[in-house]
GROMACS .gro file of C-alpha atoms in nm:
model
  301
    1MET     CA    1  -1.717 -22.809  -7.531
    2LYS     CA    2  -1.513 -22.704  -7.208
    3ARG     CA    3  -1.334 -22.455  -7.430
    4TYR     CA    4  -1.619 -22.306  -7.559
    5ILE     CA    5  -1.777 -22.282  -7.218
    6LYS     CA    6  -1.465 -22.102  -7.100
    7ASN     CA    7  -1.475 -21.857  -7.398
    8ILE     CA    8  -1.856 -21.763  -7.293
    9MET     CA    9  -1.745 -21.688  -6.981
   10ILE     CA   10  -1.443 -21.436  -7.072
   11LEU     CA   11  -1.703 -21.243  -7.297
   12SER     CA   12  -1.929 -21.229  -7.035
   13LEU     CA   13  -1.675 -21.128  -6.769
   14ALA     CA   14  -1.562 -20.835  -7.015
   15SER     CA   15  -1.927 -20.702  -7.084
   16ILE     CA   16  -1.943 -20.704  -6.696
   17GLY     CA   17  -1.625 -20.477  -6.682
   18PHE     CA   18  -1.710 -20.269  -6.923
   19VAL     CA   19  -2.030 -20.181  -6.764
   20ALA     CA   20  -1.890 -20.160  -6.426
   21CYS     CA   21  -1.644 -19.920  -6.578
   22ASP     CA   22  -1.913 -19.699  -6.734
   23SER     CA   23  -2.134 -19.709  -6.427
   24SER     CA   24  -1.855 -19.616  -6.204
   25ASN     CA   25  -1.745 -19.309  -6.398
   26LYS     CA   26  -2.105 -19.149  -6.362
   27THR     CA   27  -2.085 -19.268  -5.978
   28ILE     CA   28  -1.732 -19.058  -5.914
   29ASP     CA   29  -1.897 -18.755  -6.069
   30ASP     CA   30  -2.173 -18.747  -5.828
   31VAL     CA   31  -1.948 -18.813  -5.521
   32PHE     CA   32  -1.723 -18.530  -5.623
   33ALA     CA   33  -2.028 -18.321  -5.660
   34GLU     CA   34  -2.131 -18.419  -5.272
   35VAL     CA   35  -1.819 -18.413  -5.114
   36THR     CA   36  -1.795 -18.139  -4.846
   37ARG     CA   37  -1.444 -18.078  -4.721
   38GLY     CA   38  -1.310 -17.940  -4.394
   39ALA     CA   39  -1.030 -17.747  -4.272
   40VAL     CA   40  -0.694 -17.766  -4.107
   41PHE     CA   41  -0.505 -17.565  -3.870
   42ARG     CA   42  -0.106 -17.691  -3.962
   43ALA     CA   43   0.177 -17.619  -3.805
   44THR     CA   44   0.465 -17.492  -4.011
   45THR     CA   45   0.712 -17.513  -3.773
   46PRO     CA   46   0.889 -17.829  -3.746
   47SER     CA   47   0.771 -18.086  -3.557
   48SER     CA   48   1.118 -18.130  -3.340
   49ASP     CA   49   1.104 -17.744  -3.277
   50VAL     CA   50   0.717 -17.773  -3.148
   51ALA     CA   51   0.798 -18.087  -2.930
   52SER     CA   52   1.151 -17.933  -2.790
   53GLN     CA   53   0.965 -17.627  -2.649
   54ASN     CA   54   0.913 -17.570  -2.289
   55PHE     CA   55   0.847 -17.333  -2.008
   56LEU     CA   56   1.141 -17.265  -1.734
   57PHE     CA   57   0.942 -17.240  -1.389
   58ASN     CA   58   1.196 -16.932  -1.312
   59PHE     CA   59   1.161 -16.725  -1.617
   60PRO     CA   60   0.864 -16.571  -1.689
   61THR     CA   61   0.943 -16.471  -2.043
   62SER     CA   62   0.991 -16.827  -2.144
   63THR     CA   63   0.865 -16.825  -2.461
   64TYR     CA   64   0.597 -17.077  -2.653
   65SER     CA   65   0.597 -16.955  -3.071
   66VAL     CA   66   0.467 -17.178  -3.315
   67THR     CA   67   0.386 -17.112  -3.697
   68PHE     CA   68   0.061 -17.211  -3.862
   69GLU     CA   69  -0.148 -17.212  -4.178
   70VAL     CA   70  -0.504 -17.266  -4.240
   71GLU     CA   71  -0.621 -17.453  -4.539
   72ASP     CA   72  -0.930 -17.491  -4.689
   73ASN     CA   73  -1.083 -17.572  -5.022
   74LYS     CA   74  -1.109 -17.221  -5.077
   75GLN     CA   75  -0.689 -17.141  -5.022
   76GLY     CA   76  -0.790 -17.023  -4.647
   77GLU     CA   77  -1.100 -16.743  -4.778
   78LEU     CA   78  -1.327 -16.917  -4.523
   79LEU     CA   79  -1.146 -16.847  -4.232
   80GLN     CA   80  -1.344 -16.663  -3.977
   81ASP     CA   81  -1.089 -16.670  -3.711
   82VAL     CA   82  -0.892 -16.910  -3.445
   83GLU     CA   83  -0.981 -16.937  -3.111
   84VAL     CA   84  -0.699 -16.992  -2.821
   85TYR     CA   85  -0.783 -17.173  -2.542
   86ALA     CA   86  -0.537 -17.284  -2.218
   87SER     CA   87  -0.558 -17.535  -1.940
   88TYR     CA   88  -0.305 -17.607  -1.675
   89THR     CA   89  -0.211 -17.941  -1.507
   90GLY     CA   90  -0.065 -17.923  -1.191
   91ALA     CA   91   0.199 -18.144  -1.023
   92ASP     CA   92  -0.085 -18.164  -0.723
   93GLU     CA   93  -0.430 -18.210  -0.914
   94ALA     CA   94  -0.567 -17.969  -0.703
   95ASP     CA   95  -0.334 -17.675  -0.848
   96SER     CA   96  -0.481 -17.774  -1.185
   97VAL     CA   97  -0.698 -17.494  -1.408
   98ASP     CA   98  -0.971 -17.591  -1.610
   99GLU     CA   99  -0.972 -17.458  -1.994
  100THR     CA  100  -0.994 -17.101  -2.059
  101LEU     CA  101  -1.094 -16.872  -2.405
  102VAL     CA  102  -0.692 -16.691  -2.399
  103THR     CA  103  -0.749 -16.493  -2.686
  104THR     CA  104  -0.924 -16.526  -3.023
  105LEU     CA  105  -0.732 -16.442  -3.352
  106PRO     CA  106  -0.962 -16.272  -3.660
  107ALA     CA  107  -0.854 -16.348  -4.023
  108SER     CA  108  -0.733 -16.020  -4.054
  109ALA     CA  109  -0.400 -16.120  -3.804
  110PHE     CA  110  -0.302 -16.347  -4.068
  111SER     CA  111  -0.093 -16.293  -4.333
  112PRO     CA  112  -0.014 -16.469  -4.650
  113ASN     CA  113   0.291 -16.705  -4.671
  114ASP     CA  114   0.513 -16.839  -4.939
  115VAL     CA  115   0.192 -17.082  -5.063
  116ASP     CA  116  -0.071 -16.787  -5.032
  117LEU     CA  117  -0.237 -16.955  -4.752
  118PRO     CA  118  -0.355 -16.725  -4.390
  119SER     CA  119  -0.053 -16.771  -4.182
  120ILE     CA  120   0.013 -16.628  -3.829
  121THR     CA  121   0.275 -16.694  -3.526
  122VAL     CA  122   0.127 -16.765  -3.196
  123GLU     CA  123   0.357 -16.676  -2.869
  124PHE     CA  124   0.274 -16.672  -2.512
  125THR     CA  125   0.519 -16.660  -2.230
  126LEU     CA  126   0.482 -16.844  -1.893
  127ALA     CA  127   0.356 -16.514  -1.757
  128GLU     CA  128   0.098 -16.426  -2.007
  129LEU     CA  129  -0.040 -16.785  -1.924
  130ALA     CA  130  -0.011 -16.798  -1.646
  131THR     CA  131  -0.200 -16.444  -1.535
  132ALA     CA  132  -0.446 -16.589  -1.798
  133LEU     CA  133  -0.502 -16.884  -1.631
  134GLY     CA  134  -0.538 -16.710  -1.264
  135LEU     CA  135  -0.209 -16.845  -1.143
  136SER     CA  136   0.025 -16.727  -0.975
  137GLU     CA  137   0.160 -16.390  -1.042
  138SER     CA  138   0.517 -16.454  -0.898
  139ASP     CA  139   0.829 -16.359  -1.128
  140PHE     CA  140   0.934 -16.750  -1.078
  141VAL     CA  141   1.266 -16.597  -0.974
  142GLY     CA  142   1.353 -16.771  -0.661
  143THR     CA  143   1.217 -17.073  -0.490
  144ILE     CA  144   0.988 -17.251  -0.692
  145PRO     CA  145   0.578 -17.108  -0.644
  146GLU     CA  146   0.365 -17.358  -0.517
  147ASP     CA  147   0.165 -17.349  -0.798
  148TYR     CA  148   0.467 -17.481  -1.049
  149ALA     CA  149   0.644 -17.792  -0.989
  150GLY     CA  150   0.791 -18.094  -1.167
  151GLY     CA  151   0.538 -18.275  -1.425
  152SER     CA  152   0.291 -17.963  -1.426
  153SER     CA  153   0.233 -17.850  -1.784
  154PHE     CA  154  -0.005 -17.600  -1.997
  155THR     CA  155  -0.207 -17.713  -2.264
  156ILE     CA  156  -0.300 -17.489  -2.583
  157ARG     CA  157  -0.588 -17.583  -2.771
  158TYR     CA  158  -0.715 -17.465  -3.123
  159VAL     CA  159  -1.080 -17.407  -3.273
  160LEU     CA  160  -1.079 -17.323  -3.640
  161ASN     CA  161  -1.410 -17.114  -3.676
  162LEU     CA  162  -1.495 -17.094  -4.069
  163THR     CA  163  -1.740 -16.790  -4.248
  164ASP     CA  164  -1.967 -17.101  -4.307
  165GLY     CA  165  -2.045 -17.179  -3.957
  166ARG     CA  166  -1.839 -17.454  -3.894
  167SER     CA  167  -1.603 -17.508  -3.660
  168PHE     CA  168  -1.274 -17.786  -3.654
  169SER     CA  169  -1.060 -17.842  -3.323
  170SER     CA  170  -0.961 -18.220  -3.161
  171GLY     CA  171  -1.262 -18.329  -3.099
  172ASN     CA  172  -1.371 -18.377  -3.488
  173LEU     CA  173  -1.080 -18.472  -3.628
  174ASN     CA  174  -0.992 -18.863  -3.774
  175SER     CA  175  -0.617 -18.971  -3.734
  176THR     CA  176  -0.513 -18.853  -4.083
  177VAL     CA  177  -0.551 -18.493  -4.005
  178SER     CA  178  -0.450 -18.511  -3.647
  179GLY     CA  179  -0.198 -18.742  -3.634
  180GLY     CA  180  -0.111 -18.771  -4.030
  181SER     CA  181   0.267 -18.697  -4.205
  182TYR     CA  182   0.135 -18.427  -4.435
  183PHE     CA  183  -0.217 -18.252  -4.262
  184LYS     CA  184   0.006 -18.207  -3.891
  185SER     CA  185  -0.327 -18.079  -3.763
  186PRO     CA  186  -0.384 -18.196  -3.406
  187PHE     CA  187  -0.533 -17.859  -3.275
  188VAL     CA  188  -0.343 -17.929  -2.961
  189TYR     CA  189  -0.025 -17.846  -2.759
  190SER     CA  190   0.141 -17.963  -2.430
  191ILE     CA  191   0.382 -17.723  -2.308
  192PRO     CA  192   0.592 -17.856  -2.012
  193VAL     CA  193   0.686 -17.643  -1.728
  194ALA     CA  194   1.080 -17.770  -1.666
  195CYS     CA  195   1.290 -17.765  -1.355
  196PRO     CA  196   1.636 -17.811  -1.296
  197PRO     CA  197   1.702 -18.245  -1.311
  198ILE     CA  198   1.808 -18.438  -1.019
  199THR     CA  199   1.994 -18.766  -1.038
  200PRO     CA  200   1.712 -19.048  -1.171
  201THR     CA  201   1.721 -19.312  -0.917
  202PRO     CA  202   1.908 -19.626  -1.012
  203GLY     CA  203   1.742 -19.974  -1.072
  204GLU     CA  204   1.482 -20.113  -1.240
  205TRP     CA  205   1.226 -19.920  -1.384
  206THR     CA  206   0.856 -20.069  -1.563
  207ILE     CA  207   0.614 -19.938  -1.823
  208GLU     CA  208   0.271 -20.103  -1.829
  209GLN     CA  209   0.083 -20.051  -2.123
  210GLN     CA  210  -0.303 -20.106  -2.207
  211ASP     CA  211  -0.492 -20.087  -2.511
  212SER     CA  212  -0.915 -20.069  -2.434
  213TYR     CA  213  -0.970 -20.244  -2.784
  214GLY     CA  214  -0.761 -20.512  -2.709
  215ASP     CA  215  -0.504 -20.536  -3.019
  216SER     CA  216  -0.266 -20.333  -3.023
  217TRP     CA  217  -0.118 -19.974  -2.994
  218ASN     CA  218  -0.144 -19.944  -3.394
  219GLY     CA  219   0.218 -19.778  -3.448
  220ALA     CA  220   0.184 -19.604  -3.103
  221SER     CA  221   0.509 -19.631  -2.890
  222LEU     CA  222   0.733 -19.486  -2.591
  223SER     CA  223   1.033 -19.388  -2.637
  224VAL     CA  224   1.292 -19.420  -2.320
  225SER     CA  225   1.591 -19.170  -2.367
  226ILE     CA  226   1.859 -19.276  -2.079
  227ASP     CA  227   2.174 -19.017  -2.131
  228GLY     CA  228   2.083 -18.984  -2.483
  229GLU     CA  229   2.094 -19.351  -2.545
  230VAL     CA  230   1.723 -19.433  -2.696
  231THR     CA  231   1.511 -19.711  -2.674
  232SER     CA  232   1.144 -19.782  -2.803
  233TYR     CA  233   0.861 -19.965  -2.615
  234ALA     CA  234   0.513 -20.083  -2.810
  235HIS     CA  235   0.234 -20.283  -2.716
  236GLU     CA  236   0.194 -20.545  -2.952
  237GLY     CA  237  -0.112 -20.730  -2.911
  238GLY     CA  238  -0.365 -20.807  -2.635
  239ALA     CA  239  -0.492 -20.613  -2.318
  240SER     CA  240  -0.215 -20.520  -2.186
  241SER     CA  241   0.203 -20.568  -2.186
  242SER     CA  242   0.469 -20.468  -1.953
  243TYR     CA  243   0.861 -20.428  -2.004
  244SER     CA  244   1.146 -20.299  -1.762
  245PHE     CA  245   1.491 -20.111  -1.826
  246ILE     CA  246   1.718 -20.042  -1.618
  247VAL     CA  247   1.901 -19.701  -1.524
  248PRO     CA  248   2.229 -19.726  -1.451
  249GLU     CA  249   2.404 -19.558  -1.153
  250GLY     CA  250   2.538 -19.177  -1.224
  251THR     CA  251   2.227 -19.173  -1.479
  252VAL     CA  252   2.222 -18.807  -1.519
  253GLU     CA  253   1.899 -18.787  -1.745
  254ILE     CA  254   1.636 -18.928  -1.808
  255GLN     CA  255   1.334 -18.867  -2.096
  256ILE     CA  256   1.004 -19.001  -2.185
  257PHE     CA  257   0.817 -18.951  -2.494
  258TYR     CA  258   0.467 -19.096  -2.638
  259ASN     CA  259   0.481 -19.134  -3.005
  260SER     CA  260   0.162 -19.106  -3.144
  261GLY     CA  261  -0.004 -19.357  -3.336
  262SER     CA  262  -0.372 -19.447  -3.508
  263TYR     CA  263  -0.571 -19.496  -3.262
  264ASP     CA  264  -0.461 -19.251  -2.951
  265GLU     CA  265  -0.763 -19.279  -2.790
  266GLU     CA  266  -0.728 -19.641  -2.677
  267ASN     CA  267  -0.393 -19.632  -2.543
  268THR     CA  268  -0.330 -19.574  -2.139
  269PHE     CA  269   0.031 -19.646  -1.984
  270GLN     CA  270   0.183 -19.639  -1.670
  271VAL     CA  271   0.567 -19.572  -1.574
  272THR     CA  272   0.729 -19.662  -1.246
  273SER     CA  273   1.017 -19.582  -1.101
  274ALA     CA  274   1.305 -19.854  -0.950
  275ASN     CA  275   1.155 -19.650  -0.583
  276GLY     CA  276   0.827 -19.785  -0.637
  277GLU     CA  277   0.652 -19.445  -0.767
  278THR     CA  278   0.433 -19.417  -1.019
  279VAL     CA  279   0.622 -19.084  -1.212
  280LEU     CA  280   0.365 -19.125  -1.513
  281ASP     CA  281  -0.007 -19.245  -1.570
  282LEU     CA  282  -0.131 -19.133  -1.876
  283GLY     CA  283  -0.385 -19.157  -2.139
  284PRO     CA  284  -0.649 -19.227  -2.302
  285GLU     CA  285  -0.485 -19.003  -2.601
  286PRO     CA  286  -0.166 -18.968  -2.414
  287PRO     CA  287   0.022 -18.589  -2.509
  288ALA     CA  288   0.235 -18.686  -2.811
  289GLY     CA  289   0.587 -18.549  -2.910
  290THR     CA  290   0.653 -18.382  -2.601
  291ALA     CA  291   0.910 -18.462  -2.287
  292LEU     CA  292   0.616 -18.614  -2.044
  293PHE     CA  293   0.940 -18.700  -1.783
  294ASP     CA  294   1.108 -18.457  -1.631
  295PHE     CA  295   1.278 -18.448  -1.273
  296CYS     CA  296   1.239 -18.160  -1.056
  297MET     CA  297   1.335 -18.035  -0.729
  298ALA     CA  298   1.256 -17.710  -0.531
  299LEU     CA  299   1.552 -17.511  -0.488
  300ASP     CA  300   1.682 -17.136  -0.410
  301LEU     CA  301   1.831 -16.976  -0.713
   0.00000   0.00000   0.00000
């Protein structure tokens, strides 16, 4: 009797399976017919090359240069234009400048690349961005201008406009597009203003990490490079975590990087030096892929 019941159950499940497969095939056809696809403004310049770019404060011709391509479900044929916005974050908050439209790149300025997608190389010099934002028109040679100091940076944000009326930028992306290994399309890039380094304060430094959701940094981390030796620190769980690291006597350079994860909008952190000064206090959604920490000193060149 048990064997009979078992056989009936197997036949019933098999029948359900066939019905489910048939229903699923019809459903997936409907899904594909109704799917609306977006578009990406992907950097084809290697990520390491993008992240390593900065402006030297005393060279107005210091150049930011990144090549991009546009991909949509019609091989870039929906491209109308790309708006380029810039803002400035000063070492002193009072010197910061809000986001301003710098230029608009029409579809006619793009050329097909080796995979037949519209491609363009965006280049700006320090002087061009400074002028566009109304900053000092100094030639940046000599004493560091008042508007420029260690820890300052420019941010460039792109808005991709399509001919069907849709627009894409950093505010309407998911993590797959903004931080994924394939799409690489965050639409926002930070360019630090670099200055001559000074000797870092030796001793114990601290890192405080917070997660607003209270779980973890979901793959994000901070990397600290001390004279080229890199250690990474990740918040593993709970609302916050703390770490410390030692800067030895004679250290020449420290660099601190934020490595993006799945939910960067939940992450904040602070770094305090051995002299008690908070040298970084960033987030939510800290800038990724660039050196966030730089020692600078004002001097005559």
